[in-house]
PDB file of C-alpha atoms and ligand atoms in Angstrom:
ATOM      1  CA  UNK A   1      13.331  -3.732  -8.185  1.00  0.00           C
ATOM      2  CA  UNK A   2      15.118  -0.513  -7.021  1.00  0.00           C
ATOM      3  CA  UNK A   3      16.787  -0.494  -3.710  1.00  0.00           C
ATOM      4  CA  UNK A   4      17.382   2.971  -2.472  1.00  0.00           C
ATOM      5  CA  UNK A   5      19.860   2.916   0.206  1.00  0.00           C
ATOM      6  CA  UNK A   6      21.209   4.092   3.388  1.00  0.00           C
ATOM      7  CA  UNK A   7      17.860   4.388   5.377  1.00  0.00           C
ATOM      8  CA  UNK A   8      17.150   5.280   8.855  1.00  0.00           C
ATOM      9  CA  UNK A   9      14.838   4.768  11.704  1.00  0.00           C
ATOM     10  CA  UNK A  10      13.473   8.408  11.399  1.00  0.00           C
ATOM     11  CA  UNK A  11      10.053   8.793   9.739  1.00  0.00           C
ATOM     12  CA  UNK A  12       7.929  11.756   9.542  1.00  0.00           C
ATOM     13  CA  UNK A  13       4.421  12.081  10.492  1.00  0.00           C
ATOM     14  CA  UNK A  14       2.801  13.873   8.193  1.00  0.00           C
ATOM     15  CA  UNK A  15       0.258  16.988   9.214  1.00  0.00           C
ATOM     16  CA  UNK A  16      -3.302  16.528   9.121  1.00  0.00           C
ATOM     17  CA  UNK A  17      -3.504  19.301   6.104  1.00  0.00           C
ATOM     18  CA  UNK A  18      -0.663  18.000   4.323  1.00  0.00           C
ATOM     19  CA  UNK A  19      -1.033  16.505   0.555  1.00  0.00           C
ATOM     20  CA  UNK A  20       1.257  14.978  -0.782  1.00  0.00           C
ATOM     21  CA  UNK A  21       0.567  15.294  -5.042  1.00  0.00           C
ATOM     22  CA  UNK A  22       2.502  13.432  -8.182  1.00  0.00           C
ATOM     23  CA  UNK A  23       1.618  12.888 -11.614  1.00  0.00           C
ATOM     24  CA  UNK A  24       3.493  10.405 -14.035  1.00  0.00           C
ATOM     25  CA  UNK A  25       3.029   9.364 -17.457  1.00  0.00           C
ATOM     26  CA  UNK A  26       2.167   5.613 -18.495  1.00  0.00           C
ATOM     27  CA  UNK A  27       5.443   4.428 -17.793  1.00  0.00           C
ATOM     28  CA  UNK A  28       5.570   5.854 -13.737  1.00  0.00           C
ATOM     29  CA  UNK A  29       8.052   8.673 -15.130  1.00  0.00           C
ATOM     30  CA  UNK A  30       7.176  11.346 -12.233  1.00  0.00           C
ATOM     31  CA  UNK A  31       5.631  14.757 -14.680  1.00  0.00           C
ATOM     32  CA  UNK A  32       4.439  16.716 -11.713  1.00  0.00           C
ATOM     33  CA  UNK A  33       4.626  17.362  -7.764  1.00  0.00           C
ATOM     34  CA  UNK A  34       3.425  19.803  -5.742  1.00  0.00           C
ATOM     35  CA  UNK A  35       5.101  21.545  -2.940  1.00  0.00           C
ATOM     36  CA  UNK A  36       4.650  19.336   0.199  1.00  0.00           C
ATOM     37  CA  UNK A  37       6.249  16.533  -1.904  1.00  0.00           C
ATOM     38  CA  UNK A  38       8.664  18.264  -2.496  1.00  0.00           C
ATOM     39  CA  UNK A  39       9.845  19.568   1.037  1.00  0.00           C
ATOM     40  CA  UNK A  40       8.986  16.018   2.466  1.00  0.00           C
ATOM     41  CA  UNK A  41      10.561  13.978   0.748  1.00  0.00           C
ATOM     42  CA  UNK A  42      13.871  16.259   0.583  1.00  0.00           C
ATOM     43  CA  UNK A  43      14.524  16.000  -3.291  1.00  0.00           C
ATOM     44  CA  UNK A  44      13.999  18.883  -5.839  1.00  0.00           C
ATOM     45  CA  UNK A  45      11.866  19.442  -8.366  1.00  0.00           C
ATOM     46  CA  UNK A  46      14.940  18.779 -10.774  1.00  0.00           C
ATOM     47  CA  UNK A  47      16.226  15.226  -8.854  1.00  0.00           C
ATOM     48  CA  UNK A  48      12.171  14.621  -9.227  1.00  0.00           C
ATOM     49  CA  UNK A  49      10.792  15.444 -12.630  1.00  0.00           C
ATOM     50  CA  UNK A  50      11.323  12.935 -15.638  1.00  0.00           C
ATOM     51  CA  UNK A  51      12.924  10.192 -12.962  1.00  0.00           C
ATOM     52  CA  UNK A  52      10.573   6.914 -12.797  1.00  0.00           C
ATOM     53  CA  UNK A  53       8.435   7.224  -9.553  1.00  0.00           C
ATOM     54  CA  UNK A  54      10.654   4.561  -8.089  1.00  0.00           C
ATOM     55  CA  UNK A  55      13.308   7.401  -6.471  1.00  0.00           C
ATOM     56  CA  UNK A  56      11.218   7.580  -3.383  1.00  0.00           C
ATOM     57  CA  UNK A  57      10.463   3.407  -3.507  1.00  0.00           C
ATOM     58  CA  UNK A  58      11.532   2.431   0.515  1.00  0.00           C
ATOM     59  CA  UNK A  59      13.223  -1.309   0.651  1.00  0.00           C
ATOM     60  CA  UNK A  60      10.187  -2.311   3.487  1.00  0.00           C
ATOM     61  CA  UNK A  61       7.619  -1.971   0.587  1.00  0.00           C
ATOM     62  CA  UNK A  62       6.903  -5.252  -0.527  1.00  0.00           C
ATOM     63  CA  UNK A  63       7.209  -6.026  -4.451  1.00  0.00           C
ATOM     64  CA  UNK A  64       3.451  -6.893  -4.749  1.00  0.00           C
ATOM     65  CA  UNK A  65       1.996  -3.690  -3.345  1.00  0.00           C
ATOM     66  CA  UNK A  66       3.549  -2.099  -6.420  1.00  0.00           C
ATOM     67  CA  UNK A  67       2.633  -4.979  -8.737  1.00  0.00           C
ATOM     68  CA  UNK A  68      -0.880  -4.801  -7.233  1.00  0.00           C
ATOM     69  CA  UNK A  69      -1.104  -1.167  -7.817  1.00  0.00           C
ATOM     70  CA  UNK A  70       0.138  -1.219 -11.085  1.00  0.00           C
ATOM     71  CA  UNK A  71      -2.111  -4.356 -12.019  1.00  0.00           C
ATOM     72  CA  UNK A  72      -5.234  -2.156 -10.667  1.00  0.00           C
ATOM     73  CA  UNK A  73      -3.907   0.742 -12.312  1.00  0.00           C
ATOM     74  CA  UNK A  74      -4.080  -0.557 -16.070  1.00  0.00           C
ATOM     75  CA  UNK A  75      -7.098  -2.023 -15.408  1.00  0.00           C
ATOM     76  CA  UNK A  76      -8.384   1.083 -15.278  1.00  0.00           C
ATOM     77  CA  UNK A  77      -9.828   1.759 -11.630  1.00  0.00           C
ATOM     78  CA  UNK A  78      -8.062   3.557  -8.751  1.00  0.00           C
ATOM     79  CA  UNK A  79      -5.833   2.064  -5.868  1.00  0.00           C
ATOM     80  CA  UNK A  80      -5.987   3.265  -2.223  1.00  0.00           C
ATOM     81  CA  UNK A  81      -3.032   1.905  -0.114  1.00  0.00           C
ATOM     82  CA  UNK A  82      -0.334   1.960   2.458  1.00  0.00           C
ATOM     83  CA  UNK A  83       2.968   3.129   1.191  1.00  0.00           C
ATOM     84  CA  UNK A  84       5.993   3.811   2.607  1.00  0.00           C
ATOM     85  CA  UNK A  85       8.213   6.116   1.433  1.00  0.00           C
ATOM     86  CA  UNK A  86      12.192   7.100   1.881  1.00  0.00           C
ATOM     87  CA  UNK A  87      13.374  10.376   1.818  1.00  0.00           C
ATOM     88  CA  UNK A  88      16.445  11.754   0.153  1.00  0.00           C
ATOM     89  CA  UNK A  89      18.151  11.043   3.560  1.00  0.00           C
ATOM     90  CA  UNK A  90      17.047   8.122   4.360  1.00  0.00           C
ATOM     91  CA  UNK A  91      13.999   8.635   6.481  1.00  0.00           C
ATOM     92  CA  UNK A  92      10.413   7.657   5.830  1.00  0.00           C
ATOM     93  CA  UNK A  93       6.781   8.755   5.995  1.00  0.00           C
ATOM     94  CA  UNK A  94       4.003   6.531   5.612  1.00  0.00           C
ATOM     95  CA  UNK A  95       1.025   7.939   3.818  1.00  0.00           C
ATOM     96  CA  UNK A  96      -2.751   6.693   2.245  1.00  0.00           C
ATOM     97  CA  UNK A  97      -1.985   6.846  -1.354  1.00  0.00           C
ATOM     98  CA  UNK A  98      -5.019   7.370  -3.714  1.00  0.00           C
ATOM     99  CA  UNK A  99      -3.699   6.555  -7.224  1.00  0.00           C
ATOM    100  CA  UNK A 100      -5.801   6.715 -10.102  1.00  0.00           C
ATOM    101  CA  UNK A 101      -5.514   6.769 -14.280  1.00  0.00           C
ATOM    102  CA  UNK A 102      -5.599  10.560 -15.822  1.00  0.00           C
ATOM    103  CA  UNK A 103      -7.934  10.158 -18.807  1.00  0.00           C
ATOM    104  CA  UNK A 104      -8.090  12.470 -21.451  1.00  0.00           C
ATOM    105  CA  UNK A 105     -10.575  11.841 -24.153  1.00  0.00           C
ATOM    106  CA  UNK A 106     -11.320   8.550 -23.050  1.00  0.00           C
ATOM    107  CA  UNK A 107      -7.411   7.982 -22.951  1.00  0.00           C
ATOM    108  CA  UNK A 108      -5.343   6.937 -20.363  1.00  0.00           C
ATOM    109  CA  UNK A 109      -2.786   9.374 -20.406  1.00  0.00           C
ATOM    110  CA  UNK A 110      -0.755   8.752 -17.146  1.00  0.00           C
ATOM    111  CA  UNK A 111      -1.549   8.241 -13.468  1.00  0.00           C
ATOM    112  CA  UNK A 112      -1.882  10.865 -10.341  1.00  0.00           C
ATOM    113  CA  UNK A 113      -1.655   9.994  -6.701  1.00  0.00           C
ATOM    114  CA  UNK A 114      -2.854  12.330  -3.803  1.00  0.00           C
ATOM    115  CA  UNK A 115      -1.509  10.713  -0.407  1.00  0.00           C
ATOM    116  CA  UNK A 116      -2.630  12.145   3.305  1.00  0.00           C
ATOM    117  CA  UNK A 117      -1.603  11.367   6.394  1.00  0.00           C
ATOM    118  CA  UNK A 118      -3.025   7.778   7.715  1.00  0.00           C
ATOM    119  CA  UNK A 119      -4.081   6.877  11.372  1.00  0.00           C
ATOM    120  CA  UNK A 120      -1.418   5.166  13.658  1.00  0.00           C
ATOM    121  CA  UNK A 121      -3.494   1.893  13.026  1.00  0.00           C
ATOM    122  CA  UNK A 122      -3.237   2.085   9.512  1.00  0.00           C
ATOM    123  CA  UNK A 123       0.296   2.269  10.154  1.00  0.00           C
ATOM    124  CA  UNK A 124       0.976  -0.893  12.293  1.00  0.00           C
ATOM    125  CA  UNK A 125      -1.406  -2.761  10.546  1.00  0.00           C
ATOM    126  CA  UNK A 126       0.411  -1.788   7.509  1.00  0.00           C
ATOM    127  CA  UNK A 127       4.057  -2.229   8.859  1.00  0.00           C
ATOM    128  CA  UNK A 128       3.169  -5.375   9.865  1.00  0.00           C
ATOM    129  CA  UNK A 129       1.180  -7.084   7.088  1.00  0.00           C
ATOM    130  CA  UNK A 130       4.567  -6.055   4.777  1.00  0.00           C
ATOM    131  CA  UNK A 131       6.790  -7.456   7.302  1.00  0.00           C
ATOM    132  CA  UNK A 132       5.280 -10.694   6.881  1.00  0.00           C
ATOM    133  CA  UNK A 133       5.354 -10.695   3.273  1.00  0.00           C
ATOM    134  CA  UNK A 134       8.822  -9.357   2.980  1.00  0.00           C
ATOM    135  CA  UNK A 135       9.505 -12.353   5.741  1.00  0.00           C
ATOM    136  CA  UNK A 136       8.313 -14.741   3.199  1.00  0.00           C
ATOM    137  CA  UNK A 137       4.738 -15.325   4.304  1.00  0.00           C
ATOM    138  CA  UNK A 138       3.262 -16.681   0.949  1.00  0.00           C
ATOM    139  CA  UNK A 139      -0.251 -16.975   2.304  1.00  0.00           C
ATOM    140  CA  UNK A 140      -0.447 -12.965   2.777  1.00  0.00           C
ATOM    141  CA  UNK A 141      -1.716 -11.229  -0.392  1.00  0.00           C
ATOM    142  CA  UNK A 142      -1.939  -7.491  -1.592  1.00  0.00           C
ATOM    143  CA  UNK A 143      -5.430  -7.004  -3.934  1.00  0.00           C
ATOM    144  CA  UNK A 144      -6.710  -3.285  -4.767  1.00  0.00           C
ATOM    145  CA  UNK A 145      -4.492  -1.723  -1.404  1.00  0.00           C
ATOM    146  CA  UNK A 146      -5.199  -4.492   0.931  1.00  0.00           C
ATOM    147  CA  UNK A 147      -3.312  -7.118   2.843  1.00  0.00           C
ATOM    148  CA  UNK A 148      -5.619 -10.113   2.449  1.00  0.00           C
ATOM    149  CA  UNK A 149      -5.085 -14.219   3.167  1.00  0.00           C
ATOM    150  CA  UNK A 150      -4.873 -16.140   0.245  1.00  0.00           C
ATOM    151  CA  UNK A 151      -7.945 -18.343   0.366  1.00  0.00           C
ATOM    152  CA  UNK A 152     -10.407 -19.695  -2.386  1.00  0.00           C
ATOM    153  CA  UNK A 153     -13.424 -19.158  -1.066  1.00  0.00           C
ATOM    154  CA  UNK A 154     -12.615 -16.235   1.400  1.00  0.00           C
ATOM    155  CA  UNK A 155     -10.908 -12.959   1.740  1.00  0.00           C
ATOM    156  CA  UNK A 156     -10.021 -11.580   5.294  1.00  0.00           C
ATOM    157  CA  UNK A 157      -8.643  -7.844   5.214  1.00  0.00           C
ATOM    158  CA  UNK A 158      -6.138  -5.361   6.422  1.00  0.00           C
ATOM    159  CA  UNK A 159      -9.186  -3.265   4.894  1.00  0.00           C
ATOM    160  CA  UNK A 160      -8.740   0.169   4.961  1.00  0.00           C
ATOM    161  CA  UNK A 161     -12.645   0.699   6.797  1.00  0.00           C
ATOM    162  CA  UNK A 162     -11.257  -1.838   8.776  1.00  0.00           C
ATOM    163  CA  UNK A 163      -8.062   0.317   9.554  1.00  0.00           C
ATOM    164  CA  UNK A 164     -10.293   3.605  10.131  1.00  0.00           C
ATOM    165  CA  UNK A 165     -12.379   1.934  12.637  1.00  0.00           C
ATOM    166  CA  UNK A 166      -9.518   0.666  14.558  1.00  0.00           C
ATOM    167  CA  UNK A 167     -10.062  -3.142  13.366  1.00  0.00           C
ATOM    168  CA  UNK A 168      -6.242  -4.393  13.260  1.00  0.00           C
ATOM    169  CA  UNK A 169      -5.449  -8.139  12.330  1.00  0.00           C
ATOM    170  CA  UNK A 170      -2.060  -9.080  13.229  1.00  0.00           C
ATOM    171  CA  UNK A 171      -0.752 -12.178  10.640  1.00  0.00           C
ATOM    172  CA  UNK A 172      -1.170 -14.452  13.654  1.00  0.00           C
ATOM    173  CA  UNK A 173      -4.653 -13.295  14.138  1.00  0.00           C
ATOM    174  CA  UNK A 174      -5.513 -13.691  10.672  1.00  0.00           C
ATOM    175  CA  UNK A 175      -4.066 -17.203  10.443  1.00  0.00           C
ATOM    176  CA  UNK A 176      -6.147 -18.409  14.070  1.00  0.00           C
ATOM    177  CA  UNK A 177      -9.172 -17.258  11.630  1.00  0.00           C
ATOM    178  CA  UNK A 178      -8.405 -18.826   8.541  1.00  0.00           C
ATOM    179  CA  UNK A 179      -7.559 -21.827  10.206  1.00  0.00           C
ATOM    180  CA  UNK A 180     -11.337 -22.707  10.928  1.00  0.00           C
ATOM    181  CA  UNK A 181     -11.930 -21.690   7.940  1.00  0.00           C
ATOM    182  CA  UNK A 182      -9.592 -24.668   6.054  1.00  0.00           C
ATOM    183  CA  UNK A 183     -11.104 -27.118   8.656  1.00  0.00           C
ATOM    184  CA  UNK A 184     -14.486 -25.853   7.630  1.00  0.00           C
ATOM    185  CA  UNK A 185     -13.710 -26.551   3.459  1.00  0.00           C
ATOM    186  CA  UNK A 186     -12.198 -30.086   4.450  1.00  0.00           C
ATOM    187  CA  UNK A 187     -15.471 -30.747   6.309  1.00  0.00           C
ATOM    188  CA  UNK A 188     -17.348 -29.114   3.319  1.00  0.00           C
ATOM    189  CA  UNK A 189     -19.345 -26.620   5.579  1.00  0.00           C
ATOM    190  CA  UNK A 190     -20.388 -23.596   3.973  1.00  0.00           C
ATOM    191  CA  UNK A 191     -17.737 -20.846   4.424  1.00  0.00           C
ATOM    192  CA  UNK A 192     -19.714 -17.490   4.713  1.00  0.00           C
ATOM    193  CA  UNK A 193     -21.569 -18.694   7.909  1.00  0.00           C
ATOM    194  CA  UNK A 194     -18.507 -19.273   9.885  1.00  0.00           C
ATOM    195  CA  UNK A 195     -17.198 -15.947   8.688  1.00  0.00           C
ATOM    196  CA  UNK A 196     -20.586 -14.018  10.111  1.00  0.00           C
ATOM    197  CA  UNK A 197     -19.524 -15.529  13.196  1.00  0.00           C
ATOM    198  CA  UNK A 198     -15.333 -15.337  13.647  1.00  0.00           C
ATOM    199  CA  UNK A 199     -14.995 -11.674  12.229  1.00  0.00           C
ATOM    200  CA  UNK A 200     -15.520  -9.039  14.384  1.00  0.00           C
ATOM    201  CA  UNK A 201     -18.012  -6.582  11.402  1.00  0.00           C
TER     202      UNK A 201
HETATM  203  C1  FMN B   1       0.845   7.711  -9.873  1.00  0.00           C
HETATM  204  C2  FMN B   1       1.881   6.813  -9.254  1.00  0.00           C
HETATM  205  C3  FMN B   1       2.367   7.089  -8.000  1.00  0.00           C
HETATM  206  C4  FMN B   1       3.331   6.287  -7.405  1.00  0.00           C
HETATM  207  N1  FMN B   1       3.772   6.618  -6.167  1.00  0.00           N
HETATM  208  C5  FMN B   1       4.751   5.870  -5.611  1.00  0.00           C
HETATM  209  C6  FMN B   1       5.276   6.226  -4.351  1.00  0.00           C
HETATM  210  O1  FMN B   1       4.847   7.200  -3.701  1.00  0.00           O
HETATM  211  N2  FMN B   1       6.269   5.460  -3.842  1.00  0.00           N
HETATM  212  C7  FMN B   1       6.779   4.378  -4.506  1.00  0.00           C
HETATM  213  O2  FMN B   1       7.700   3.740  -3.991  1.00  0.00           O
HETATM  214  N3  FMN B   1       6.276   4.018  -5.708  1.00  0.00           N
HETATM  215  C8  FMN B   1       5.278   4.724  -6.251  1.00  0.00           C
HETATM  216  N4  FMN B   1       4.769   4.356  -7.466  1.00  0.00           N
HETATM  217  C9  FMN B   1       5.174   3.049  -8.040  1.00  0.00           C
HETATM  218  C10 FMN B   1       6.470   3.115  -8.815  1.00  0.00           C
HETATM  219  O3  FMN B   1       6.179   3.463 -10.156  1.00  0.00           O
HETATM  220  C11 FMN B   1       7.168   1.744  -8.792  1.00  0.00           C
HETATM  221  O4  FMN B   1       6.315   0.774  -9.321  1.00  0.00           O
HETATM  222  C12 FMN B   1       7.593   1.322  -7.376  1.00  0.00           C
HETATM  223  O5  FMN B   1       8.328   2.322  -6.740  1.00  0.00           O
HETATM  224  C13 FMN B   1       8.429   0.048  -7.388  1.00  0.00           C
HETATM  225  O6  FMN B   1       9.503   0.228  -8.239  1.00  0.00           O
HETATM  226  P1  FMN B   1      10.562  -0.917  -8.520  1.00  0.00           P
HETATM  227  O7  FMN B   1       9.792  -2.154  -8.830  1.00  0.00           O
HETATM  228  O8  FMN B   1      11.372  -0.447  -9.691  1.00  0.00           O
HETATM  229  O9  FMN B   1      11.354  -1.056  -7.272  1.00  0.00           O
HETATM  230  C14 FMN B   1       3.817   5.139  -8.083  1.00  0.00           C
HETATM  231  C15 FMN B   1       3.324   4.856  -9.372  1.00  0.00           C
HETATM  232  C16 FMN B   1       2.370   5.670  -9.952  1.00  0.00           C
HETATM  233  C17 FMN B   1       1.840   5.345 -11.318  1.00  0.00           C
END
């Protein structure tokens, strides 16, 4: 795991028409960005092309939103997600990344992301699902972009519709939901009922 270092508390909010573009090849190596990712993130073209995709990596992102990106990566779908990223000085900008493979006669030849500017909600509810996992909270889970309770039966989510609409879970909330929920499995009582009824869509 790379750890970029110094940061700061400055982050930039990206502009509603901004876009921020990269291409890599199978192993993450960066092989294109466009101009906004350029000027936002404060490195050149030359510091960016060729380096792995790692150079912009913040030390807030939590391990498993890359492992679950990669993971949904080579199995050949696409990723949407919260990422944070640092800038060559240290500051940060949050963005909705949309990765997805580049195939090229039904090869997967490398990966693309296009990343616009997410909604103040997505943000907390980000920042704050990844503080509790980079806290240690083993019962938070990143699958396919979202911040989800580990559970057998059920899956409660930072979902991005969710996000979008405004929904916001704290970790405490989600935990005061899934608690029910245990009681519910020790009692044997069917699990999809009580979730009609706690969640609030
Ligand atoms: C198309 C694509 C785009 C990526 N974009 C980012 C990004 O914006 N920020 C980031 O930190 N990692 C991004 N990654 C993930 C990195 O390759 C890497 O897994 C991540 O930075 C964690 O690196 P580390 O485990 O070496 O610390 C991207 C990967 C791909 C394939």
């Amino acid at each position: 795991m790379r750890s970029n270092l110094p940061i700061t508390n400055q982050g930039y909010t990206l502009k509603d028409w901004e876009t921020i573009v990269s291409k890599t090849d199978l192993k993450g190596r960066i092989t294109y960005v466009n101009d906004d990712f350029v000027r936002i993130s404060g490195f050149s073209l030359d510091e960016l092309i060729g380096k792995p995709h790692n150079i912009v990596r913040h030390p807030d992102m939590p391990p498993a939103a890359f492992e679950d990106m990669w993971r949904t990566l080579k199995s050949g779908k696409a990723w949407t997600g919260m990422v944070k990223n640092r800038c060559r000085n240290g500051d940060y900008y949050w963005v909705e990344a949309n990765a997805a493979p580049l195939i090229e006669k039904n090869q997967v030849v490398g990966y693309t992301s296009i990343r616009g500017k997410p909604s103040s909600e997505q943000i907390s509810a980000a920042d704050e699902a990844y503080r509790a996992i980079m806290a240690g909270n083993k019962r938070l889970l990143i699958r396919e972009g979202n911040a989800v309770v580990r559970s057998p039966q059920s899956v409660f989510s930072y979902s991005i519709e969710s996000m979008k609409r405004g929904v916001r879970f704290s970790a405490r909330q989600i935990e005061a939901v899934a608690r029910p929920f245990r009681q519910c499995r020790r009692r044997r009582v069917i699990f999809i009922g009580c979730a009609a009824k706690l969640l609030p869509f």
